[in-house]
XYZ file of C-alpha atoms in Angstrom:
399
model
C -39.495 -26.045 -73.037
C -40.188 -22.593 -74.745
C -39.663 -19.697 -72.854
C -41.347 -16.390 -74.156
C -40.985 -12.858 -73.653
C -43.784 -11.239 -71.845
C -44.380 -8.715 -74.105
C -44.802 -10.809 -77.186
C -48.118 -12.864 -75.107
C -49.496 -9.266 -74.493
C -51.146 -7.324 -77.807
C -49.266 -4.491 -77.908
C -50.515 -1.091 -77.362
C -50.151 0.299 -80.875
C -52.084 3.536 -81.705
C -54.476 2.529 -84.544
C -53.489 2.864 -88.355
C -55.878 6.219 -88.572
C -54.556 6.656 -92.074
C -55.606 3.233 -93.529
C -58.972 3.464 -91.831
C -59.647 6.954 -92.343
C -59.145 6.109 -95.834
C -61.400 2.892 -95.871
C -64.198 5.133 -94.139
C -63.515 7.950 -97.022
C -63.899 5.303 -99.913
C -67.382 4.216 -97.993
C -68.666 7.422 -98.133
C -67.701 7.925 -101.658
C -69.243 3.950 -103.032
C -72.425 4.770 -100.899
C -72.800 7.831 -102.879
C -72.210 7.221 -106.007
C -74.355 3.928 -105.991
C -76.919 5.729 -104.237
C -76.864 8.711 -107.422
C -77.808 5.826 -109.525
C -81.551 6.548 -109.402
C -81.048 10.205 -110.115
C -78.434 9.573 -112.662
C -81.622 7.891 -114.218
C -83.935 10.590 -113.949
C -81.635 12.978 -115.183
C -80.462 11.340 -117.755
C -84.482 10.711 -119.252
C -85.112 14.668 -118.785
C -81.422 15.472 -120.567
C -82.242 13.230 -124.200
C -85.982 13.034 -123.531
C -86.820 9.243 -123.483
C -89.952 7.770 -124.274
C -92.585 7.410 -121.495
C -92.208 4.170 -120.666
C -88.306 4.601 -119.921
C -88.820 7.483 -117.699
C -89.249 5.547 -114.986
C -86.060 3.724 -113.738
C -85.677 0.247 -114.051
C -85.442 -2.127 -111.033
C -81.548 -2.545 -110.612
C -81.077 1.197 -110.879
C -83.276 0.907 -107.810
C -81.481 -2.061 -106.273
C -77.875 0.109 -107.034
C -79.419 2.772 -105.029
C -80.619 0.299 -101.678
C -77.641 -0.669 -102.014
C -75.796 2.640 -101.815
C -77.723 3.613 -98.484
C -77.055 0.361 -96.994
C -73.170 0.545 -97.579
C -74.336 4.372 -95.874
C -76.052 2.462 -93.036
C -73.750 -0.672 -92.594
C -70.831 2.958 -91.835
C -73.009 4.607 -89.470
C -73.923 1.314 -87.945
C -69.753 0.557 -87.033
C -69.376 4.130 -86.126
C -71.938 3.666 -83.386
C -70.799 0.260 -82.343
C -67.008 1.776 -81.640
C -68.772 4.628 -79.919
C -70.842 2.806 -77.401
C -67.906 -0.099 -76.640
C -65.291 2.982 -76.071
C -68.056 4.816 -74.263
C -68.760 1.732 -71.990
C -64.719 1.064 -71.553
C -64.266 4.486 -70.265
C -67.244 4.776 -67.605
C -65.940 0.752 -66.369
C -62.591 1.666 -66.154
C -62.810 4.141 -62.739
C -64.777 0.586 -61.238
C -62.048 -1.874 -63.114
C -58.935 0.227 -61.445
C -60.651 0.083 -58.243
C -61.472 -3.662 -57.929
C -57.904 -3.692 -59.507
C -56.136 -1.865 -56.533
C -58.723 -4.237 -53.573
C -57.014 -7.184 -55.427
C -53.272 -6.617 -55.404
C -53.389 -5.346 -51.182
C -55.743 -8.445 -50.930
C -53.390 -10.523 -53.079
C -49.718 -8.953 -52.276
C -49.662 -10.953 -48.306
C -50.320 -14.461 -50.549
C -46.923 -13.222 -52.531
C -45.254 -12.880 -49.302
C -45.961 -16.083 -47.196
C -44.663 -17.692 -50.512
C -46.820 -20.109 -50.794
C -47.035 -20.558 -54.859
C -45.463 -17.947 -55.277
C -44.084 -18.621 -59.062
C -47.695 -19.251 -60.278
C -49.367 -16.291 -58.390
C -46.327 -13.761 -59.411
C -47.012 -14.749 -63.161
C -50.545 -14.106 -62.121
C -50.502 -10.966 -61.057
C -48.099 -9.818 -63.802
C -49.593 -10.876 -66.939
C -52.993 -9.057 -65.068
C -51.046 -5.983 -64.544
C -49.824 -6.043 -68.323
C -53.286 -6.384 -69.548
C -54.471 -3.544 -67.538
C -51.812 -1.496 -69.134
C -52.346 -2.806 -72.494
C -56.212 -1.960 -72.274
C -55.861 1.653 -70.668
C -53.746 2.618 -73.434
C -56.167 0.689 -76.141
C -59.119 2.680 -74.658
C -56.988 6.225 -75.480
C -55.714 5.063 -78.241
C -59.561 4.613 -79.340
C -60.856 7.249 -78.019
C -59.324 9.866 -80.385
C -59.958 7.847 -83.483
C -60.755 10.698 -86.294
C -64.715 10.551 -88.082
C -63.743 8.791 -91.342
C -61.805 6.244 -89.472
C -64.618 5.176 -86.976
C -66.971 3.927 -89.961
C -64.028 1.664 -90.583
C -65.078 -2.312 -89.665
C -61.605 -2.849 -88.259
C -62.589 -0.079 -85.466
C -65.503 -2.171 -84.608
C -63.212 -5.032 -84.591
C -60.654 -3.349 -82.295
C -63.359 -2.206 -79.846
C -65.282 -5.247 -79.306
C -61.931 -6.832 -78.784
C -61.052 -3.826 -75.724
C -64.967 -4.827 -74.331
C -63.526 -9.243 -74.397
C -60.365 -7.981 -72.632
C -62.273 -5.929 -70.567
C -64.160 -9.193 -69.217
C -60.942 -11.370 -69.136
C -59.296 -8.643 -66.468
C -62.423 -8.989 -64.412
C -61.811 -13.034 -64.622
C -58.494 -12.257 -63.494
C -59.234 -10.443 -60.689
C -61.620 -13.527 -59.578
C -59.055 -15.684 -60.660
C -56.613 -13.965 -57.669
C -58.946 -13.535 -55.096
C -60.002 -17.090 -55.925
C -56.260 -17.681 -54.767
C -57.015 -16.058 -51.603
C -60.013 -18.209 -50.372
C -58.531 -21.098 -51.300
C -54.979 -20.523 -49.642
C -57.724 -19.175 -46.303
C -59.602 -22.098 -46.859
C -62.616 -20.156 -47.066
C -66.411 -21.676 -47.177
C -66.313 -20.893 -51.028
C -62.805 -22.805 -51.328
C -64.132 -26.408 -53.123
C -65.978 -24.392 -55.895
C -62.395 -22.604 -56.174
C -60.444 -26.357 -56.040
C -63.416 -27.713 -58.637
C -62.523 -24.981 -61.274
C -58.467 -25.109 -60.762
C -58.991 -29.239 -61.592
C -60.475 -27.891 -65.310
C -57.399 -27.595 -67.123
C -55.838 -30.661 -65.539
C -58.658 -32.583 -66.550
C -58.812 -31.194 -70.106
C -55.373 -31.570 -70.641
C -56.128 -35.379 -69.736
C -58.975 -36.007 -72.077
C -57.313 -34.505 -75.002
C -54.371 -36.622 -74.477
C -56.515 -40.093 -74.325
C -58.223 -38.932 -77.436
C -55.006 -38.183 -79.041
C -53.352 -41.316 -77.426
C -56.668 -43.374 -79.173
C -56.089 -42.197 -82.904
C -52.189 -43.597 -82.551
C -53.272 -46.979 -83.315
C -54.786 -45.733 -86.482
C -51.873 -44.916 -87.897
C -49.144 -47.190 -86.369
C -49.152 -50.915 -85.814
C -45.693 -50.675 -84.676
C -45.754 -53.291 -81.409
C -43.445 -50.655 -79.678
C -45.554 -48.144 -80.099
C -49.089 -49.734 -79.491
C -47.661 -50.577 -76.288
C -46.812 -47.063 -75.215
C -50.113 -45.656 -76.097
C -51.712 -48.858 -73.598
C -49.861 -47.961 -70.864
C -50.307 -43.923 -71.648
C -54.176 -44.767 -71.348
C -53.931 -46.714 -68.276
C -51.719 -43.759 -66.419
C -53.997 -41.360 -67.679
C -56.807 -42.985 -65.874
C -54.158 -43.306 -62.804
C -53.937 -39.478 -63.040
C -57.827 -38.750 -62.758
C -57.752 -40.876 -59.761
C -54.864 -39.242 -58.343
C -56.403 -35.778 -59.277
C -59.699 -36.566 -57.450
C -57.476 -37.427 -54.371
C -56.214 -34.561 -53.744
C -59.300 -32.389 -52.849
C -59.591 -35.148 -50.019
C -55.806 -34.354 -49.132
C -56.198 -30.855 -48.851
C -59.856 -31.470 -46.917
C -57.933 -34.074 -44.505
C -55.291 -31.370 -43.983
C -52.246 -33.991 -45.072
C -52.083 -31.070 -48.007
C -52.249 -27.814 -47.948
C -53.303 -25.571 -51.194
C -50.043 -24.561 -52.180
C -48.321 -28.285 -52.000
C -52.180 -29.517 -54.176
C -51.098 -26.975 -56.605
C -47.780 -27.809 -57.410
C -48.613 -31.100 -57.527
C -51.466 -30.123 -60.494
C -48.395 -28.833 -62.381
C -46.387 -31.867 -62.321
C -49.434 -33.726 -63.633
C -49.409 -31.133 -66.491
C -46.043 -31.332 -66.959
C -46.053 -35.253 -67.388
C -48.770 -35.213 -69.092
C -47.194 -33.421 -72.295
C -43.559 -35.069 -72.039
C -45.707 -38.472 -72.339
C -47.495 -37.572 -75.004
C -44.646 -35.842 -76.922
C -42.138 -39.003 -76.608
C -45.699 -41.147 -77.921
C -46.138 -38.536 -80.715
C -42.242 -39.271 -82.020
C -42.356 -42.800 -81.354
C -45.921 -43.000 -84.141
C -43.913 -40.491 -86.268
C -40.515 -42.631 -86.361
C -41.770 -45.660 -86.694
C -43.624 -45.033 -90.060
C -41.075 -45.825 -92.779
C -43.985 -44.548 -95.641
C -42.820 -41.442 -97.901
C -45.358 -39.236 -96.226
C -43.962 -40.763 -92.513
C -40.549 -39.832 -93.735
C -41.892 -36.039 -93.990
C -44.271 -35.839 -91.220
C -40.932 -37.050 -88.669
C -38.876 -34.667 -90.685
C -41.617 -32.008 -89.899
C -41.677 -32.798 -86.439
C -38.087 -32.397 -86.009
C -37.883 -29.514 -87.603
C -41.051 -27.320 -86.620
C -41.157 -26.222 -90.219
C -42.169 -22.901 -89.275
C -45.720 -24.308 -87.814
C -47.522 -21.323 -85.713
C -50.303 -21.398 -83.591
C -53.642 -20.178 -84.312
C -56.298 -19.024 -81.574
C -58.256 -21.665 -81.854
C -55.671 -23.717 -80.355
C -54.454 -21.881 -77.809
C -57.255 -21.928 -75.541
C -58.909 -24.053 -73.392
C -62.663 -25.201 -74.545
C -63.702 -25.119 -70.626
C -64.682 -28.673 -70.841
C -63.876 -32.144 -70.244
C -65.153 -35.491 -70.381
C -64.838 -38.341 -67.273
C -67.207 -41.605 -67.388
C -69.289 -39.827 -70.278
C -70.031 -36.982 -68.803
C -68.855 -33.713 -69.890
C -68.084 -31.113 -67.220
C -67.428 -27.355 -67.594
C -65.500 -24.657 -65.337
C -63.915 -21.459 -66.082
C -59.932 -21.520 -67.659
C -59.671 -17.979 -67.278
C -60.262 -17.802 -63.847
C -58.183 -20.521 -62.918
C -55.611 -19.578 -60.674
C -52.517 -21.376 -62.397
C -51.425 -19.664 -65.604
C -53.286 -20.708 -69.588
C -53.514 -19.465 -72.147
C -56.712 -18.251 -71.441
C -55.478 -15.864 -68.689
C -55.634 -12.186 -69.074
C -52.942 -10.821 -70.870
C -51.827 -13.869 -72.722
C -51.960 -14.046 -76.200
C -50.557 -17.031 -78.240
C -51.700 -16.518 -81.563
C -48.952 -16.572 -84.427
C -46.566 -18.432 -81.940
C -44.810 -21.020 -82.965
C -46.266 -24.556 -82.435
C -43.231 -25.989 -80.956
C -43.339 -30.224 -80.255
C -42.332 -29.930 -76.384
C -45.890 -28.523 -75.652
C -44.188 -26.749 -73.123
C -43.928 -23.065 -72.886
C -43.112 -20.246 -70.116
C -44.525 -16.888 -69.681
C -43.630 -14.321 -66.932
C -40.881 -17.052 -65.373
C -43.225 -19.625 -64.769
C -45.068 -22.629 -66.599
C -47.774 -21.434 -69.186
C -50.266 -24.142 -70.052
C -51.422 -24.798 -73.259
C -53.980 -27.609 -75.071
C -52.100 -30.221 -75.878
C -54.175 -30.474 -78.984
C -52.461 -28.611 -81.897
C -50.065 -31.574 -81.670
C -52.497 -33.730 -83.568
C -51.496 -32.360 -86.643
C -48.244 -33.647 -86.685
C -50.300 -37.251 -86.982
C -52.493 -36.054 -89.916
C -50.597 -34.210 -92.156
C -51.352 -35.211 -95.560
C -47.595 -34.078 -96.618
C -49.503 -31.167 -99.011
C -51.872 -28.688 -97.013
C -50.349 -26.539 -94.533
C -52.374 -28.216 -91.803
C -53.651 -31.074 -91.197
C -57.305 -30.891 -88.732
C -55.108 -30.328 -85.583
C -58.053 -29.666 -83.127
C -59.085 -33.535 -81.781
C -63.274 -33.744 -81.672
C -62.986 -34.733 -78.266
C -66.222 -33.067 -76.707
C -69.547 -32.823 -78.541
C -68.995 -29.432 -78.324
C -68.349 -27.033 -75.428
C -71.398 -24.582 -76.883
C -73.979 -27.873 -76.306
C -72.329 -27.522 -72.636
C -74.635 -25.322 -70.151
C -72.522 -22.888 -67.784
C -70.927 -24.864 -64.649
C -73.587 -27.793 -65.864
C -73.187 -31.355 -66.895
C -74.707 -33.746 -69.796
C -75.119 -37.536 -69.761
């Protein structure tokens, strides 16, 4: 299991590189001015050298150049306006966010004192606190951006990320209040539980799809047997996960035990997938197969990309696609506020920890080791295991 320091998971609150962004803003103004002056310069030149009447009017490309200069200016103004609007919204909403955070902590701390699923709940709270501190620092830094730096596209992108972080922190508040409802078996606990099942079901969908690709990569009887056995085991786990809710409802198991059981299933899914991938790679005796296996064993400096660290929020069962909100899961996932795994090592264990607890990352990136072609740095690692999460309506299903 790979342990990652919490500081590496949060976006460190660094002051923006104002000098570089100010330079880019200055260059935008200068470039816009130079382009805009194309037409006036043509008129000035025509007057100075007394061109024939037919050449006094500037050609189309001079007009186009001047218009391009205006577009450059307008673009800079729009970026500045976007950045200021984002910061204004963030500043106005901060007091409300701070109030909700305090309310959440007051409601959440008794759960920690009760000692039920305390390890996972503590990590969720610590991650939310880290995100809140990071967000406060980013807002303070962006609020003092100089005029020229505000014309930079990088500044606008950073303020958009602040707005996204606001939404992530709101999701964290929802998750922690949902934990309170789940442990108290409040009337809404069923909806909370269904959302909590989402990451596990998505893990099972991912692993099943990767497992189905293994026979196309290896014909070794041992590997084929492992793949078939894993498919059967995945079906058994779907049934087991489905039965957990009924056990909680019948008071045969409390919610903390049910969440712990979900953790055990998620952990075992990763262990079995890693064994299968390693067996498939080790059985390939071709030159490229040996290189793949060496790449697997050494890590080869692989890094996770952002799209590989996030749960899609959708999974498939028996041909039906279901959606959920992974950012509102009680268990700590890569979608949780305060977590940023982009650029982290793509460990072949598929196991990560943060804030002293298990951090769940979709194991789809392991597929890259099976399909690496020996030349490109990355093979296509994200298996297409859903038609598209974007095509599935929120909290709906398609058949």
